[in-house]
CSV table of C-alpha atoms in Angstrom, one decimal:
chain,number,residue,atom,x,y,z
A,1,MET,CA,38.4,55.5,-11.8
A,2,ALA,CA,37.7,55.7,-15.5
A,3,HIS,CA,34.3,56.9,-14.8
A,4,LEU,CA,35.7,59.7,-12.6
A,5,LEU,CA,38.2,60.6,-15.3
A,6,SER,CA,35.6,60.9,-18.0
A,7,THR,CA,33.3,62.9,-15.8
A,8,SER,CA,36.2,65.3,-15.1
A,9,ILE,CA,37.0,65.5,-18.8
A,10,PHE,CA,33.3,66.3,-19.7
A,11,PHE,CA,33.3,69.1,-17.1
A,12,ALA,CA,36.6,70.5,-18.3
A,13,TRP,CA,35.5,70.2,-22.0
A,14,ALA,CA,32.1,71.9,-21.2
A,15,THR,CA,33.9,74.7,-19.3
A,16,LEU,CA,36.3,75.4,-22.2
A,17,VAL,CA,33.6,75.4,-24.7
A,18,ALA,CA,31.5,77.8,-22.6
A,19,ALA,CA,34.4,80.1,-21.8
A,20,GLY,CA,35.6,80.3,-25.5
A,21,ASP,CA,32.0,80.9,-26.7
A,22,ILE,CA,31.2,83.6,-24.1
A,23,ARG,CA,34.5,85.4,-24.3
A,24,LEU,CA,35.3,85.2,-28.0
A,25,ARG,CA,32.2,83.7,-29.6
A,26,LEU,CA,34.7,80.9,-30.8
A,27,VAL,CA,34.8,77.2,-30.2
A,28,ARG,CA,38.0,75.8,-31.7
A,29,ASN,CA,37.8,72.7,-33.9
A,30,SER,CA,40.5,71.2,-31.8
A,31,LEU,CA,38.3,71.5,-28.8
A,32,VAL,CA,35.4,69.9,-30.6
A,33,VAL,CA,37.6,67.0,-31.7
A,34,VAL,CA,39.0,66.4,-28.2
A,35,GLY,CA,35.5,66.3,-26.9
A,36,LEU,CA,34.2,63.9,-29.5
A,37,VAL,CA,37.2,61.5,-29.0
A,38,ALA,CA,36.7,61.7,-25.2
A,39,ALA,CA,33.0,61.0,-25.5
A,40,LEU,CA,33.4,58.0,-27.8
A,41,ALA,CA,36.4,56.6,-25.8
A,42,SER,CA,34.4,56.8,-22.6
A,43,ALA,CA,31.4,55.1,-24.1
A,44,LEU,CA,33.8,52.4,-25.5
A,45,VAL,CA,35.2,51.5,-22.1
A,46,ASN,CA,31.9,51.7,-20.4
A,47,ALA,CA,32.8,54.9,-18.5
A,48,ASN,CA,30.6,57.3,-20.0
A,49,PRO,CA,29.4,59.8,-17.2
A,50,PHE,CA,25.9,59.8,-18.6
A,51,GLY,CA,25.7,56.0,-18.7
A,52,ILE,CA,25.4,55.5,-22.4
A,53,SER,CA,26.9,52.9,-24.6
A,54,ALA,CA,29.0,53.3,-27.7
A,55,GLU,CA,26.2,52.6,-30.0
A,56,GLN,CA,24.0,55.3,-28.1
A,57,ALA,CA,27.0,57.7,-28.4
A,58,LEU,CA,27.2,57.3,-32.1
A,59,ILE,CA,23.5,57.6,-32.6
A,60,GLY,CA,23.4,60.7,-30.5
A,61,MET,CA,26.3,62.3,-32.3
A,62,LEU,CA,24.7,61.6,-35.8
A,63,VAL,CA,21.3,62.8,-34.6
A,64,GLY,CA,22.8,66.0,-33.1
A,65,PHE,CA,24.7,66.8,-36.3
A,66,VAL,CA,21.8,66.1,-38.6
A,67,GLY,CA,19.3,67.8,-36.4
A,68,PHE,CA,21.3,71.1,-36.3
A,69,PHE,CA,22.8,71.0,-39.8
A,70,PRO,CA,19.7,72.8,-41.4
A,71,PHE,CA,20.0,75.7,-39.0
A,72,PHE,CA,23.6,76.1,-40.2
A,73,ALA,CA,22.7,75.7,-43.9
A,74,PHE,CA,20.0,78.5,-43.5
A,75,ARG,CA,22.6,80.6,-41.6
A,76,VAL,CA,20.6,80.7,-38.5
A,77,MET,CA,23.3,79.1,-36.4
A,78,GLY,CA,27.1,78.9,-36.6
A,79,ALA,CA,29.2,75.7,-37.4
A,80,ALA,CA,30.5,75.5,-33.9
A,81,ASP,CA,27.0,75.2,-32.4
A,82,VAL,CA,26.2,72.3,-34.7
A,83,LYS,CA,29.5,70.5,-33.9
A,84,VAL,CA,29.1,71.1,-30.2
A,85,PHE,CA,25.6,69.7,-30.4
A,86,ALA,CA,26.9,66.6,-32.2
A,87,VAL,CA,29.6,66.1,-29.4
A,88,LEU,CA,26.9,66.5,-26.7
A,89,GLY,CA,24.9,63.8,-28.6
A,90,ALA,CA,28.1,61.6,-28.2
A,91,TRP,CA,28.3,62.4,-24.5
A,92,CYS,CA,24.7,62.4,-23.5
A,93,GLY,CA,22.9,60.2,-26.0
A,94,LEU,CA,19.7,60.6,-27.9
A,95,SER,CA,17.3,60.5,-24.9
A,96,VAL,CA,18.7,63.6,-23.3
A,97,LEU,CA,19.7,65.5,-26.5
A,98,GLN,CA,16.3,66.9,-27.2
A,99,TRP,CA,15.9,68.3,-23.5
A,100,LEU,CA,19.3,69.9,-23.8
A,101,TRP,CA,18.1,71.6,-27.0
A,102,VAL,CA,14.9,72.9,-25.3
A,103,VAL,CA,16.6,74.2,-22.2
A,104,ALA,CA,19.4,75.7,-24.3
A,105,SER,CA,16.9,77.5,-26.6
A,106,LEU,CA,15.1,78.8,-23.5
A,107,ALA,CA,18.3,80.1,-22.0
A,108,ALA,CA,19.3,81.7,-25.3
A,109,GLY,CA,15.8,83.4,-25.4
A,110,VAL,CA,16.2,84.7,-22.0
A,111,HIS,CA,19.7,86.0,-22.9
A,112,VAL,CA,18.3,87.9,-25.8
A,113,VAL,CA,15.4,89.3,-23.9
A,114,VAL,CA,17.9,90.6,-21.1
A,115,LEU,CA,20.3,92.0,-23.7
A,116,MET,CA,17.4,93.8,-25.5
A,117,MET,CA,16.3,95.2,-22.2
A,118,LEU,CA,19.8,96.5,-21.3
A,119,THR,CA,20.5,98.0,-24.5
A,120,HIS,CA,16.9,99.3,-25.2
A,121,THR,CA,16.7,97.5,-28.4
A,122,PRO,CA,13.2,97.7,-29.9
A,123,VAL,CA,11.4,94.5,-30.7
A,124,GLY,CA,11.0,95.6,-34.3
A,125,ALA,CA,14.8,95.3,-34.8
A,126,LEU,CA,14.5,91.6,-34.6
A,127,TRP,CA,13.0,91.7,-38.2
A,128,SER,CA,15.7,93.9,-39.6
A,129,HIS,CA,17.5,92.5,-42.8
A,130,ARG,CA,20.8,94.4,-42.0
A,131,SER,CA,23.3,93.3,-39.5
A,132,PRO,CA,22.5,91.1,-36.6
A,133,THR,CA,20.1,92.8,-34.2
A,134,LEU,CA,22.3,92.0,-31.1
A,135,ALA,CA,26.0,92.0,-31.7
A,136,LEU,CA,29.1,92.4,-29.6
A,137,GLY,CA,31.7,93.9,-32.0
A,138,THR,CA,31.5,91.8,-35.2
A,139,ARG,CA,30.1,88.8,-33.4
A,140,ARG,CA,26.5,87.7,-32.7
A,141,ALA,CA,25.6,88.3,-29.2
A,142,THR,CA,24.1,84.9,-27.9
A,143,PRO,CA,26.7,82.3,-27.1
A,144,TYR,CA,24.6,79.4,-28.1
A,145,ALA,CA,27.4,76.7,-27.6
A,146,ALA,CA,27.6,77.8,-24.0
A,147,CYS,CA,23.9,77.7,-23.7
A,148,LEU,CA,24.1,74.0,-25.0
A,149,VAL,CA,26.8,72.8,-22.7
A,150,ALA,CA,25.4,74.5,-19.5
A,151,PRO,CA,22.4,72.3,-19.0
A,152,ALA,CA,24.4,69.2,-19.9
A,153,ALA,CA,26.8,70.2,-17.0
A,154,ILE,CA,24.0,70.8,-14.7
A,155,TRP,CA,22.4,67.5,-15.6
A,156,LEU,CA,25.7,65.7,-14.9
A,157,THR,CA,26.1,67.4,-11.7
A,158,TYR,CA,22.7,66.2,-10.7
A,159,LEU,CA,23.6,62.7,-11.7
A,160,VAL,CA,26.9,62.8,-9.7
A,161,VAL,CA,25.2,64.2,-6.6
A,162,THR,CA,22.3,61.8,-6.6
A,163,GLY,CA,24.3,58.7,-7.8
A,164,GLY,CA,22.1,58.5,-10.9
A,165,VAL,CA,24.7,56.8,-13.1
């Protein structure tokens, strides 16, 4: 029962992260904290939907944060993306984290290419030093936190369907 509950909590958390990031380009800190507490609690009671231990959850969280922090420091990525990646590390563990990053980056790249095609943005605009090349209002256009949680949700769906955990 605890495993089903933690699986449901992960799906709800991922959905809220994606919805907030897509609609508002905003992931609230309270949502990040709830996700982190739920991830660590599920690992502590051996009910983590990805089948990782509390130690693996802590390592995944730390590696996720440390791995993405330089992107934030150089203003390439928002703070929410770093925090969401750390929480994903706590949910999924280190072994899956690198693949989530690769798939999310590919999805973000596809998103940018599609937006550039739809808006007829020239490739040269990518090297502009003015405002962001692709923006919706005052916000950058690629919802990277949504790109991060989507492959994790798909992976968990696969695990649930195949009985992988």
